[in-house]
mmCIF file of the C-alpha atoms, coordinates in Angstrom:
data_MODEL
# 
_entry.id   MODEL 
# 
loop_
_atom_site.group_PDB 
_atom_site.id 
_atom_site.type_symbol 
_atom_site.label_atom_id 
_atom_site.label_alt_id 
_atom_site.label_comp_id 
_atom_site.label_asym_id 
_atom_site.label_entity_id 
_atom_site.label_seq_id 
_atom_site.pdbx_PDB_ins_code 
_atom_site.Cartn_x 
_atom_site.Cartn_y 
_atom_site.Cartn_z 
_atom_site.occupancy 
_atom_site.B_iso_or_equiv 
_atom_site.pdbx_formal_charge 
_atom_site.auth_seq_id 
_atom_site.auth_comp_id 
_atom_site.auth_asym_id 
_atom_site.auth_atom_id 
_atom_site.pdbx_PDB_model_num 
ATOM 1   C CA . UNK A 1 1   ? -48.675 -10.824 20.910  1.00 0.00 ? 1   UNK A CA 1 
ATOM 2   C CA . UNK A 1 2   ? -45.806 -8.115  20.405  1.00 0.00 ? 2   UNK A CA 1 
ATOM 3   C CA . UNK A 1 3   ? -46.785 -4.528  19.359  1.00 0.00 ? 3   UNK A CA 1 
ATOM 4   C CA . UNK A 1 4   ? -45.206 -2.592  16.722  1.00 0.00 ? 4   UNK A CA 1 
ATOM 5   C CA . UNK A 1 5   ? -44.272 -0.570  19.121  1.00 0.00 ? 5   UNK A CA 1 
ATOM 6   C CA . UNK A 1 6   ? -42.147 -3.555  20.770  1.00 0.00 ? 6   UNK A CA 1 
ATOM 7   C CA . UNK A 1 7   ? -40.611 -4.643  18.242  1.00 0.00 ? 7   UNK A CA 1 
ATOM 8   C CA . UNK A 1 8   ? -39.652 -1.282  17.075  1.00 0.00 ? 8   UNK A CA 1 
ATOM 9   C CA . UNK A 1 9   ? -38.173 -0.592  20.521  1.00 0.00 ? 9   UNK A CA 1 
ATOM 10  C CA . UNK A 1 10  ? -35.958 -4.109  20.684  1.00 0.00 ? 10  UNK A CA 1 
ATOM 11  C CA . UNK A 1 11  ? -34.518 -3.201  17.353  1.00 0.00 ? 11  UNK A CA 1 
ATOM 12  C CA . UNK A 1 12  ? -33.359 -0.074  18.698  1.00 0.00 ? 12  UNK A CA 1 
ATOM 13  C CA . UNK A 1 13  ? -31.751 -1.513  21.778  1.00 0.00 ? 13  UNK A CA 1 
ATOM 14  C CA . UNK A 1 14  ? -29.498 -4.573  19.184  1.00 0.00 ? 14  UNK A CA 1 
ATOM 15  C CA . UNK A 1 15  ? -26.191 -4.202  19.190  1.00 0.00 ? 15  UNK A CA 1 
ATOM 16  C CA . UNK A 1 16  ? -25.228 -3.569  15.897  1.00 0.00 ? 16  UNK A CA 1 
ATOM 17  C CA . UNK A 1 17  ? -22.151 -5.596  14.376  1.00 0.00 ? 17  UNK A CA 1 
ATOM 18  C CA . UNK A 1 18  ? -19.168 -3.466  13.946  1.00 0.00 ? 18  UNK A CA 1 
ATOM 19  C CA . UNK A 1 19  ? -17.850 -4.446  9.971   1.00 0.00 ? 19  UNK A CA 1 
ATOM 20  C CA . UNK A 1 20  ? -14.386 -4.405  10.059  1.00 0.00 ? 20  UNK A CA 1 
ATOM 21  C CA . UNK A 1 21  ? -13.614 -5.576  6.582   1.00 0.00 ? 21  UNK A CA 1 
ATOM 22  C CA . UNK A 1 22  ? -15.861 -2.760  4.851   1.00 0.00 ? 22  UNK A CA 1 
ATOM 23  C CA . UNK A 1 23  ? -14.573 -0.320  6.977   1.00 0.00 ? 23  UNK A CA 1 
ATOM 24  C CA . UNK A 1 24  ? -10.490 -1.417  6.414   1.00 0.00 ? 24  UNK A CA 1 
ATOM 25  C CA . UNK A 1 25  ? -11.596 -1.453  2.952   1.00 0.00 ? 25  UNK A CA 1 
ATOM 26  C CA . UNK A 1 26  ? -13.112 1.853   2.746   1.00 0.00 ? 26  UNK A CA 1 
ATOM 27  C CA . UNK A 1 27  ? -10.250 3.664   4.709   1.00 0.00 ? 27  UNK A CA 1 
ATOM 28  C CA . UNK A 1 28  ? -7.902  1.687   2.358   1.00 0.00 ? 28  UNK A CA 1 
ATOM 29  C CA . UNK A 1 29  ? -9.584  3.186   -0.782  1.00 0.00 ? 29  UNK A CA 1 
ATOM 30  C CA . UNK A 1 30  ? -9.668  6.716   0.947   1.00 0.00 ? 30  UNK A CA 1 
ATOM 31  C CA . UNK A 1 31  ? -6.077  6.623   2.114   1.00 0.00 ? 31  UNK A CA 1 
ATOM 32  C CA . UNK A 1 32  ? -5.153  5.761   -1.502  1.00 0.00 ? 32  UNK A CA 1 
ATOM 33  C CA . UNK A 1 33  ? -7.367  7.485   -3.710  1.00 0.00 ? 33  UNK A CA 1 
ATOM 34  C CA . UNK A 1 34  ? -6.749  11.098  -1.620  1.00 0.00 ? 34  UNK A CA 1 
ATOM 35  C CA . UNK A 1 35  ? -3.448  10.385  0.177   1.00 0.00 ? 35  UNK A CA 1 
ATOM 36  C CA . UNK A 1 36  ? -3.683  9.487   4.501   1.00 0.00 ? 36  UNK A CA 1 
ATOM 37  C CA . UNK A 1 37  ? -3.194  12.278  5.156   1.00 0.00 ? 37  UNK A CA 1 
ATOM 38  C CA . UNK A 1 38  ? -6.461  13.996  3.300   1.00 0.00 ? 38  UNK A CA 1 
ATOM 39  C CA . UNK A 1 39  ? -9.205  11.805  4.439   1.00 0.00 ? 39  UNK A CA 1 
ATOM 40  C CA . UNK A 1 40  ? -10.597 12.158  8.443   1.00 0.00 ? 40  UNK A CA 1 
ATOM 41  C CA . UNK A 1 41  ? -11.981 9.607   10.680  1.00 0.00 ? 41  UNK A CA 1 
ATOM 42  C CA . UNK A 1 42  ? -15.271 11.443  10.428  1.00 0.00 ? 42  UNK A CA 1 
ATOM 43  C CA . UNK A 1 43  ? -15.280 10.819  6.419   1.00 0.00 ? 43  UNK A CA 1 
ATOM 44  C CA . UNK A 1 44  ? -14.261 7.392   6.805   1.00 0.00 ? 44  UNK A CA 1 
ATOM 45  C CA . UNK A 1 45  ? -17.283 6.953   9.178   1.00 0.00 ? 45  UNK A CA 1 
ATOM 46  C CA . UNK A 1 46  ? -19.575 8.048   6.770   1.00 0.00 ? 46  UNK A CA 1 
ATOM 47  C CA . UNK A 1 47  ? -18.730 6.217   4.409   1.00 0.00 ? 47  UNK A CA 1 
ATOM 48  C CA . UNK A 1 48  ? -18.525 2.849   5.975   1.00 0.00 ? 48  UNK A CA 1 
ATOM 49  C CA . UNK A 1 49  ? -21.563 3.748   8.027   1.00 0.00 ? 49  UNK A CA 1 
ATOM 50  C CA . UNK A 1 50  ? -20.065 3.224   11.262  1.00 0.00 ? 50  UNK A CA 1 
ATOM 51  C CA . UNK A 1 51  ? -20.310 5.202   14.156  1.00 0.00 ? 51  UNK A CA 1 
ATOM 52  C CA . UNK A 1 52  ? -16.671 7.233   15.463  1.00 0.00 ? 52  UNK A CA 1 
ATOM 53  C CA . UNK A 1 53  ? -17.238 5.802   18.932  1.00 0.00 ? 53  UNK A CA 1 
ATOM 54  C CA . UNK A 1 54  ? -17.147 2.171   17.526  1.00 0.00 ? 54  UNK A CA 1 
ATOM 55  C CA . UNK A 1 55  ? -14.447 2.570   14.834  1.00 0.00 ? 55  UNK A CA 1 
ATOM 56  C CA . UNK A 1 56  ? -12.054 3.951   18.309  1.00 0.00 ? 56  UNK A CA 1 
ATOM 57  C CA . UNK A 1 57  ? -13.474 0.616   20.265  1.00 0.00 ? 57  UNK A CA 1 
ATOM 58  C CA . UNK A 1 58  ? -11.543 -1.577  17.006  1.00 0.00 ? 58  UNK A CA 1 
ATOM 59  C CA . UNK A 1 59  ? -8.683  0.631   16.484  1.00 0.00 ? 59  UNK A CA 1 
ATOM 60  C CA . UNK A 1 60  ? -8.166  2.673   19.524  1.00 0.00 ? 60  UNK A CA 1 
ATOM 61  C CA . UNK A 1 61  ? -7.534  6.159   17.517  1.00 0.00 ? 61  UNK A CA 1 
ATOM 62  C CA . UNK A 1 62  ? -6.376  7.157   14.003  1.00 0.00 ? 62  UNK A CA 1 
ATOM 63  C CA . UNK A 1 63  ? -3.412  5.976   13.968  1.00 0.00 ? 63  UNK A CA 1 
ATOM 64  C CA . UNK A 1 64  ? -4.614  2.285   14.970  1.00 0.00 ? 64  UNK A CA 1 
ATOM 65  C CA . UNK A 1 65  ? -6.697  2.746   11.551  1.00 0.00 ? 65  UNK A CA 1 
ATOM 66  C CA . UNK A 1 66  ? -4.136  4.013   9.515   1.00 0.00 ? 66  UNK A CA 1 
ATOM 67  C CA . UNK A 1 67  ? -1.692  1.029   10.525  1.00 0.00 ? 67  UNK A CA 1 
ATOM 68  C CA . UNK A 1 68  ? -4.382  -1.729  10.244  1.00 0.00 ? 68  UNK A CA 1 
ATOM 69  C CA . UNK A 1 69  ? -5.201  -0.425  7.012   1.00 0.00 ? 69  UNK A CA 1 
ATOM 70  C CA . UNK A 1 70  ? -1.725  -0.446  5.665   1.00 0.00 ? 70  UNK A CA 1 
ATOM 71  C CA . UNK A 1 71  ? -1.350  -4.385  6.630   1.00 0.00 ? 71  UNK A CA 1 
ATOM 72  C CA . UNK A 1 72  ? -5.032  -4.913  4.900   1.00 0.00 ? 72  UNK A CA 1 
ATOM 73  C CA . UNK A 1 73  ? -2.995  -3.332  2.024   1.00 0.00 ? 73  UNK A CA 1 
ATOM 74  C CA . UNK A 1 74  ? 0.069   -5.197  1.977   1.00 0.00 ? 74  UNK A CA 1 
ATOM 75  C CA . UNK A 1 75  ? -1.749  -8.270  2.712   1.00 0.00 ? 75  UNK A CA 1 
ATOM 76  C CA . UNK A 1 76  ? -3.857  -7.686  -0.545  1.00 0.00 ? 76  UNK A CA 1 
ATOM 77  C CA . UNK A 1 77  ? -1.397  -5.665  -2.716  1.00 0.00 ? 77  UNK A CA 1 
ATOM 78  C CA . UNK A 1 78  ? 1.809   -5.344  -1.831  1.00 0.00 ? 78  UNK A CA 1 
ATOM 79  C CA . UNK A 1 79  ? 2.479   -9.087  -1.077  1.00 0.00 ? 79  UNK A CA 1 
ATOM 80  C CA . UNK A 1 80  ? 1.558   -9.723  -4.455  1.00 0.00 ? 80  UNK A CA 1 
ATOM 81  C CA . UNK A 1 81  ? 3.429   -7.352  -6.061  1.00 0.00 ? 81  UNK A CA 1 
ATOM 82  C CA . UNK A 1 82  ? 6.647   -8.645  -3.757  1.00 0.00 ? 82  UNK A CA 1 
ATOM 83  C CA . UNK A 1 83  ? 5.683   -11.917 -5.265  1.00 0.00 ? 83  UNK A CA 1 
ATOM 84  C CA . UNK A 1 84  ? 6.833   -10.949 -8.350  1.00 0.00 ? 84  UNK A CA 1 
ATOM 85  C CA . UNK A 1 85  ? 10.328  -11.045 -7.004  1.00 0.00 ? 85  UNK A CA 1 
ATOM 86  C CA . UNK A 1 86  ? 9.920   -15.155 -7.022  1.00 0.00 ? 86  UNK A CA 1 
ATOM 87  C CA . UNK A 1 87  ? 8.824   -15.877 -10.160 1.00 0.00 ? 87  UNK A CA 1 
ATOM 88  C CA . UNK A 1 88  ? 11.054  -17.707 -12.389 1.00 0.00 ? 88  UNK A CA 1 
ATOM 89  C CA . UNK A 1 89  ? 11.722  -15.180 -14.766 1.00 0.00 ? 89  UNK A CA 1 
ATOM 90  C CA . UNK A 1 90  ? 14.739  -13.423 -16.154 1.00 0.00 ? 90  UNK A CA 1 
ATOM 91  C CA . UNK A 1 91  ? 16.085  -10.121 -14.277 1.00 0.00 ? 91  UNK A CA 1 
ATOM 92  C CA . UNK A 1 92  ? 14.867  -7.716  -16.999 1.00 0.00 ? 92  UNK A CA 1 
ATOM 93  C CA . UNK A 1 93  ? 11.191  -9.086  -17.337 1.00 0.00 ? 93  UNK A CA 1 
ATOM 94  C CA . UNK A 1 94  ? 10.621  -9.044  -13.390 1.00 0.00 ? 94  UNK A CA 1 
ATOM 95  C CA . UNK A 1 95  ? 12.154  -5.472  -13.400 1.00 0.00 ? 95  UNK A CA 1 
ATOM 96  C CA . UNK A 1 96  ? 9.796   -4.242  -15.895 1.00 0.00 ? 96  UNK A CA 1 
ATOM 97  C CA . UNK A 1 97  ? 6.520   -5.838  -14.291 1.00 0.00 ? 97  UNK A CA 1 
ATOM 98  C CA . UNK A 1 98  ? 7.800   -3.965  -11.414 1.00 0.00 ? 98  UNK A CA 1 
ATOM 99  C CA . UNK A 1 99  ? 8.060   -0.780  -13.338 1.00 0.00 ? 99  UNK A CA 1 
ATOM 100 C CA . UNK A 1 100 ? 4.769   -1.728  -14.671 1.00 0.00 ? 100 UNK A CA 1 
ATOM 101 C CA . UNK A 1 101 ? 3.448   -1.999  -11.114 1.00 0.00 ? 101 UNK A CA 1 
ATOM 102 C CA . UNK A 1 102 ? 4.439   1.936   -10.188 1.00 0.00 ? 102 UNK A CA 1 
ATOM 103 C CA . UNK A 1 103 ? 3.019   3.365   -13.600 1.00 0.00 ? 103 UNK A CA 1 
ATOM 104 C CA . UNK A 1 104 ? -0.127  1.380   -14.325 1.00 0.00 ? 104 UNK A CA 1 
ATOM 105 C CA . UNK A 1 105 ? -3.182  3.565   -15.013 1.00 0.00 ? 105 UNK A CA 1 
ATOM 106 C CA . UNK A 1 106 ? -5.676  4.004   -12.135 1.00 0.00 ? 106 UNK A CA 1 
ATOM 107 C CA . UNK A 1 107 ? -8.872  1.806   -11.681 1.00 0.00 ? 107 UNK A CA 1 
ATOM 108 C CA . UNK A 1 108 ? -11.315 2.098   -9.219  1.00 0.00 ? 108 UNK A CA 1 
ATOM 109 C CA . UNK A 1 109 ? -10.494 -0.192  -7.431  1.00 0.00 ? 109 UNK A CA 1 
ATOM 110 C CA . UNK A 1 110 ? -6.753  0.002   -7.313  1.00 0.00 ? 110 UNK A CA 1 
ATOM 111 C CA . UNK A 1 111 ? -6.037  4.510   -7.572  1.00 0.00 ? 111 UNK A CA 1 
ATOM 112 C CA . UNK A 1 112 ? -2.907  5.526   -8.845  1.00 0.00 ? 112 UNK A CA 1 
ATOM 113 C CA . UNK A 1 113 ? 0.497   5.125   -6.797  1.00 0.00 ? 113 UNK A CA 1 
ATOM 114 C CA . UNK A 1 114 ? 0.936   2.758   -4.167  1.00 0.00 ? 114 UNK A CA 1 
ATOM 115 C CA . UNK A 1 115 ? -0.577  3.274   -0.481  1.00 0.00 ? 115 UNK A CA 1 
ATOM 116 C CA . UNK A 1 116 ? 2.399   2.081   1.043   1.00 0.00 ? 116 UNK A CA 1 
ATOM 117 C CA . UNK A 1 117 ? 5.059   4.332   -1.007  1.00 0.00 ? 117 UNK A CA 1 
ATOM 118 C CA . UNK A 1 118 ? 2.251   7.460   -0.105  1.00 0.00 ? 118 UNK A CA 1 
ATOM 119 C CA . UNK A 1 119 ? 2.428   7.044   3.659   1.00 0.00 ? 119 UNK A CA 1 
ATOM 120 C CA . UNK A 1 120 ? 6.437   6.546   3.387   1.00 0.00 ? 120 UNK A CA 1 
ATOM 121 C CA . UNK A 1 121 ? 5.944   10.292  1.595   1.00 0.00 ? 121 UNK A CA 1 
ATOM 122 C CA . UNK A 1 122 ? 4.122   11.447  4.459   1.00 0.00 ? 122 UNK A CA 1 
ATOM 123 C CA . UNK A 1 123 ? 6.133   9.653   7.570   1.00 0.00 ? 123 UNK A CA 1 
ATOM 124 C CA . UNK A 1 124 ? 7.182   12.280  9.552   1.00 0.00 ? 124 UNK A CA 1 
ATOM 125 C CA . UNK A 1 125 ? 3.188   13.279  10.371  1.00 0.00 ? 125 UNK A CA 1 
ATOM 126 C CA . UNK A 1 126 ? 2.092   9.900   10.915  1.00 0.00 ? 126 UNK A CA 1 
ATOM 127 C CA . UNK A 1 127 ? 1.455   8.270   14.134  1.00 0.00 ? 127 UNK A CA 1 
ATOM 128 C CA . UNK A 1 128 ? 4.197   5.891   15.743  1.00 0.00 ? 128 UNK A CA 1 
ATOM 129 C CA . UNK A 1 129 ? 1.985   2.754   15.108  1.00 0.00 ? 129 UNK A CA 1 
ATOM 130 C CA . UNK A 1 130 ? 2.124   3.412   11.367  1.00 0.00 ? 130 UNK A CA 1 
ATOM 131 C CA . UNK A 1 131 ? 5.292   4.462   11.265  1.00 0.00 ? 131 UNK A CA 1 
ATOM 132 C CA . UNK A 1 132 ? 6.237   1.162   12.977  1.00 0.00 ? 132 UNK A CA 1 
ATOM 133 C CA . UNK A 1 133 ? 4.543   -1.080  10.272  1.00 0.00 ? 133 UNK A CA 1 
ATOM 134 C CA . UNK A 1 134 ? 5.952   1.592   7.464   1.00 0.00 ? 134 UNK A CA 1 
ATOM 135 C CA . UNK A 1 135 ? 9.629   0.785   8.781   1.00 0.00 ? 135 UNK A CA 1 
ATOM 136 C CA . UNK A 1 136 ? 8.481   -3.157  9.303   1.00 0.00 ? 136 UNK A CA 1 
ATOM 137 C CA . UNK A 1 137 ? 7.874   -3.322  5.240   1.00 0.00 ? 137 UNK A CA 1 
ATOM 138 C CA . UNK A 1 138 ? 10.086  -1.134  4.149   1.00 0.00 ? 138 UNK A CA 1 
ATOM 139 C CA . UNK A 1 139 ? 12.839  -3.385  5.901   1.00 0.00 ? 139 UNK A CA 1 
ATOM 140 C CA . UNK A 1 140 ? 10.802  -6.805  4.413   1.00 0.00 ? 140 UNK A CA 1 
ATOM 141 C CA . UNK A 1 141 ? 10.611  -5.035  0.806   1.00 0.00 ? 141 UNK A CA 1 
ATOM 142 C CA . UNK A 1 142 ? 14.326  -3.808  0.995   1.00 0.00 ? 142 UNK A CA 1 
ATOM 143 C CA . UNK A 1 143 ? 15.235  -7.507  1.853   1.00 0.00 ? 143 UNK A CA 1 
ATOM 144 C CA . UNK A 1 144 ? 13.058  -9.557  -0.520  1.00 0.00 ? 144 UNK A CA 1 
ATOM 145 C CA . UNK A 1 145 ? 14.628  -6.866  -3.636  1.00 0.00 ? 145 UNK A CA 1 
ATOM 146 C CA . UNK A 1 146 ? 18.438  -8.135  -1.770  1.00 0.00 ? 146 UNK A CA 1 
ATOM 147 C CA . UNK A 1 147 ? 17.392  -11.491 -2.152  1.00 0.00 ? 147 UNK A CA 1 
ATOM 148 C CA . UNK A 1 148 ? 16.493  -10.985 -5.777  1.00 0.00 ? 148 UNK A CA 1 
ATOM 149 C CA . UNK A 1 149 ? 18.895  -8.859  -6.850  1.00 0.00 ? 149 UNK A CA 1 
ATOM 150 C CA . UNK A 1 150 ? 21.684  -11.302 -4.907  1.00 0.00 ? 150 UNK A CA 1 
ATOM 151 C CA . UNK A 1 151 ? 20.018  -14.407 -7.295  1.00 0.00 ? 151 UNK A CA 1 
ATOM 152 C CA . UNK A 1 152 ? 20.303  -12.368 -10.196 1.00 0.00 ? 152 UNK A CA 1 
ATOM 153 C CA . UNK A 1 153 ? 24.045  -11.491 -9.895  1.00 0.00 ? 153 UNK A CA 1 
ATOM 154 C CA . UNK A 1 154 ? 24.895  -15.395 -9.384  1.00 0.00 ? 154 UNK A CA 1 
ATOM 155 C CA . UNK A 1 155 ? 22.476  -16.353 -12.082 1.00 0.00 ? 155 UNK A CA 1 
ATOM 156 C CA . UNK A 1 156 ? 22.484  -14.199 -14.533 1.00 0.00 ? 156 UNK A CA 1 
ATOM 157 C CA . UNK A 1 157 ? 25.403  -12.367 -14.222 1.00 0.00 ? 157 UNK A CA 1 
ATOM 158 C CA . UNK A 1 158 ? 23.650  -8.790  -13.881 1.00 0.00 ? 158 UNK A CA 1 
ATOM 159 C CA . UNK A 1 159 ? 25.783  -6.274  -12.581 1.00 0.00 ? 159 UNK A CA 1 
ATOM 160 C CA . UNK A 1 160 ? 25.243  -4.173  -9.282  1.00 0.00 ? 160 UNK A CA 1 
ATOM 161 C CA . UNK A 1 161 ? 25.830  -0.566  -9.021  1.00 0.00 ? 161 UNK A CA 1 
ATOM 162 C CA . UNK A 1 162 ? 26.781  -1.389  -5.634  1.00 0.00 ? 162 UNK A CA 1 
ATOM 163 C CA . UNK A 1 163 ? 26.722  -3.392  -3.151  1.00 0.00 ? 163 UNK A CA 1 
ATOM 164 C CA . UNK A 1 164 ? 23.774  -6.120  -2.805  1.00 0.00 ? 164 UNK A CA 1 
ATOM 165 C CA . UNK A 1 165 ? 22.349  -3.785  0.063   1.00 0.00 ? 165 UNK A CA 1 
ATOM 166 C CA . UNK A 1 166 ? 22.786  -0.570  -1.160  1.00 0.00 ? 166 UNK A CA 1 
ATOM 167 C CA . UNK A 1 167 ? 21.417  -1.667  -4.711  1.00 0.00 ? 167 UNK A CA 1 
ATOM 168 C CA . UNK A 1 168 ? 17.966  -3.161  -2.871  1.00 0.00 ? 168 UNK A CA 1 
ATOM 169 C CA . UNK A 1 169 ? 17.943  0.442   -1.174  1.00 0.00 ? 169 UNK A CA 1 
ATOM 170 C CA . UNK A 1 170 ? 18.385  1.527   -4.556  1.00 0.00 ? 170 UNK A CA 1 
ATOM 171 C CA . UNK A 1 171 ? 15.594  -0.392  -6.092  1.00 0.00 ? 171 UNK A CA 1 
ATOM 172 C CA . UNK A 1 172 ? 13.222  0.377   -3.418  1.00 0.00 ? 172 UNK A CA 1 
ATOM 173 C CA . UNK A 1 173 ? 13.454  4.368   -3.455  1.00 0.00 ? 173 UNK A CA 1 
ATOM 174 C CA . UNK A 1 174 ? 13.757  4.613   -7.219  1.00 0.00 ? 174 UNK A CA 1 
ATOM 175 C CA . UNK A 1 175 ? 9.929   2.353   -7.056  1.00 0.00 ? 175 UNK A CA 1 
ATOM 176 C CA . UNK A 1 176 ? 8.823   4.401   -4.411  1.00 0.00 ? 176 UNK A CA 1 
ATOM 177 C CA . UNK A 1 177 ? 9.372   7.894   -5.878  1.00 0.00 ? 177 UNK A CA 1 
ATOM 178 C CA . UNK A 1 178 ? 8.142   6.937   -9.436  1.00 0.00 ? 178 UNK A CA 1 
ATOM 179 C CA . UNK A 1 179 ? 4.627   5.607   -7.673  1.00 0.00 ? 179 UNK A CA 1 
ATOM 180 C CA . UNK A 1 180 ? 4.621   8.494   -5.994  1.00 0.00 ? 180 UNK A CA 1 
ATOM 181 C CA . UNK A 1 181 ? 5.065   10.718  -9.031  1.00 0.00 ? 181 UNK A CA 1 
ATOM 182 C CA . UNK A 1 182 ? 2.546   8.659   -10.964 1.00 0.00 ? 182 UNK A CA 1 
ATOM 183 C CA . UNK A 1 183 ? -0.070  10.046  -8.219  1.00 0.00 ? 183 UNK A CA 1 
ATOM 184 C CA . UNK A 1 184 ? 0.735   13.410  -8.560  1.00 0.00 ? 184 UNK A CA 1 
ATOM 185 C CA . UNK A 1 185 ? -0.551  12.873  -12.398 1.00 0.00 ? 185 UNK A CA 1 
ATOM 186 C CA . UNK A 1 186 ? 3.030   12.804  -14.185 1.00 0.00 ? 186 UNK A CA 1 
ATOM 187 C CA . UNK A 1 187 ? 3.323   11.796  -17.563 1.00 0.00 ? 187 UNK A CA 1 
ATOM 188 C CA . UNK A 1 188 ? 3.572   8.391   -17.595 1.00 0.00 ? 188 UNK A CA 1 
ATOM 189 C CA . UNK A 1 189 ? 5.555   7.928   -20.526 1.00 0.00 ? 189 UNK A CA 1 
ATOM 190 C CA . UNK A 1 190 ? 8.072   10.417  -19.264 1.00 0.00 ? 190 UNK A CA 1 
ATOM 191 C CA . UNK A 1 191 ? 7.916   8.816   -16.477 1.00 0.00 ? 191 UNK A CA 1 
ATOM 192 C CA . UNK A 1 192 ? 8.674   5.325   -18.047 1.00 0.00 ? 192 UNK A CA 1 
ATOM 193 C CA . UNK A 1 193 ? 11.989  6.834   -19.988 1.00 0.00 ? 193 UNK A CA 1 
ATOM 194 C CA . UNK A 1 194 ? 13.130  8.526   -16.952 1.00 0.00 ? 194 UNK A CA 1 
ATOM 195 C CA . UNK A 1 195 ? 12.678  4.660   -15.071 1.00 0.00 ? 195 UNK A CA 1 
ATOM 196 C CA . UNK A 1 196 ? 14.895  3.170   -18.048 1.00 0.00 ? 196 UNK A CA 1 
ATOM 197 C CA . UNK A 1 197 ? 17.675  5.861   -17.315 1.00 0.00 ? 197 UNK A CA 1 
ATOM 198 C CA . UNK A 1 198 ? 17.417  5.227   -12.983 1.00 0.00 ? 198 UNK A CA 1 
ATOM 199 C CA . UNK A 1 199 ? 17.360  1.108   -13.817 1.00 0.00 ? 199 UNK A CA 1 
ATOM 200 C CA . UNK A 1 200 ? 20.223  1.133   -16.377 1.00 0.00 ? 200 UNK A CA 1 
ATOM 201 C CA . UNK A 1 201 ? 22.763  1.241   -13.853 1.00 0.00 ? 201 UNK A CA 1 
ATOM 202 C CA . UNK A 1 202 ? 21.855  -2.740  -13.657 1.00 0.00 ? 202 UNK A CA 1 
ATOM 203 C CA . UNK A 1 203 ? 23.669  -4.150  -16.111 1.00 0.00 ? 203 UNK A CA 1 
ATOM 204 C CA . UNK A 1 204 ? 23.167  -7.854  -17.434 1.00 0.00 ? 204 UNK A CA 1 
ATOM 205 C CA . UNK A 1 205 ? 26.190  -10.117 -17.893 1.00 0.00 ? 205 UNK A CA 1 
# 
């Protein structure tokens, strides 16, 4: 018959299941609710309870966390938010969800901002594995708005600025820096009128 002892002294010596999901999820929430480049792999550790050595075994380093995170993210946010872009709508309506998107009030599950639009803020002091999936959607985000924008002209008759191309780049920053101003606690419904002054250079037909 095993001891206590025993069976104290196997459960020391299991291997203990490393839980990926919790801990993409909890550097997701910490990247977004502080900003990546606020949290550390030690705090992240904590709390996902996971040990550093194991979280570098899954990711390899920092920057392997940071990147894997920011797919996690556009996998559950951002792709939905992009999905917007295909629903049969009219120009204006799909503009304004998108508006609605940068400048909703925080939750706790979803902080203010956008994770994605955060780590474009903070690119330059990123590692090269996140700045490779940062340049990898900005490109897929840049090209989904072309396709939109390209449907609406034909459609709808909307008006560029500029060309297709330039106007997606447009779109994209314009998104980007009011999420990113929404974080830093702005006043959202300055924010809003100063988004109807940036977006009015679309005109409808």
């Amino acid at each position: 018959m095993e001891t206590d002892l025993e069976t104290k002294q196997k459960a020391r010596g299991r291997t203990r299941t490393f839980d990926n999901d919790k801990t993409l999820d909890v550097a997701i929430q910490s990247y977004w609710s502080k900003g990546p480049t606020q949290v550390s792999v030690n705090e992240i550790c904590s709390l996902a309870g996971v040990s550093k050595p194991s979280l570098y075994r899954e990711f390899k380093n920092e920057d392997g966390l940071m990147a894997a995170s920011l797919e996690r993210y556009t996998d559950q946010v951002l792709s939905h938010v992009l999905g917007l872009l295909r629903q049969d709508r009219d120009f204006q309506q799909v503009l304004d969800s998108l508006v609605d998107y940068a400048l909703r009030q925080p939750t706790e599950s979803a902080p203010a901002g956008c994770l994605f639009a955060k780590m474009r803020l903070d690119k330059a002091i990123l590692g090269p594995r996140t700045n490779q999936v940062i340049e990898t959607l900005r490109e897929s985000a840049i090209s989904a708005f072309a396709k939109w924008l390209a449907k609406a002209k034909d459609q709808e008759g909307v008006v560029m600025p500029a060309s297709i191309a330039v106007s997606a780049a447009y779109l994209d920053d314009q998104l980007t820096h009011l999420a990113n101003r929404m974080s830093n606690g702005e006043n959202v419904d300055a924010l809003r009128g100063q988004a109807k002054i940036a977006f009015s250079v679309f005109k409808s037909g």
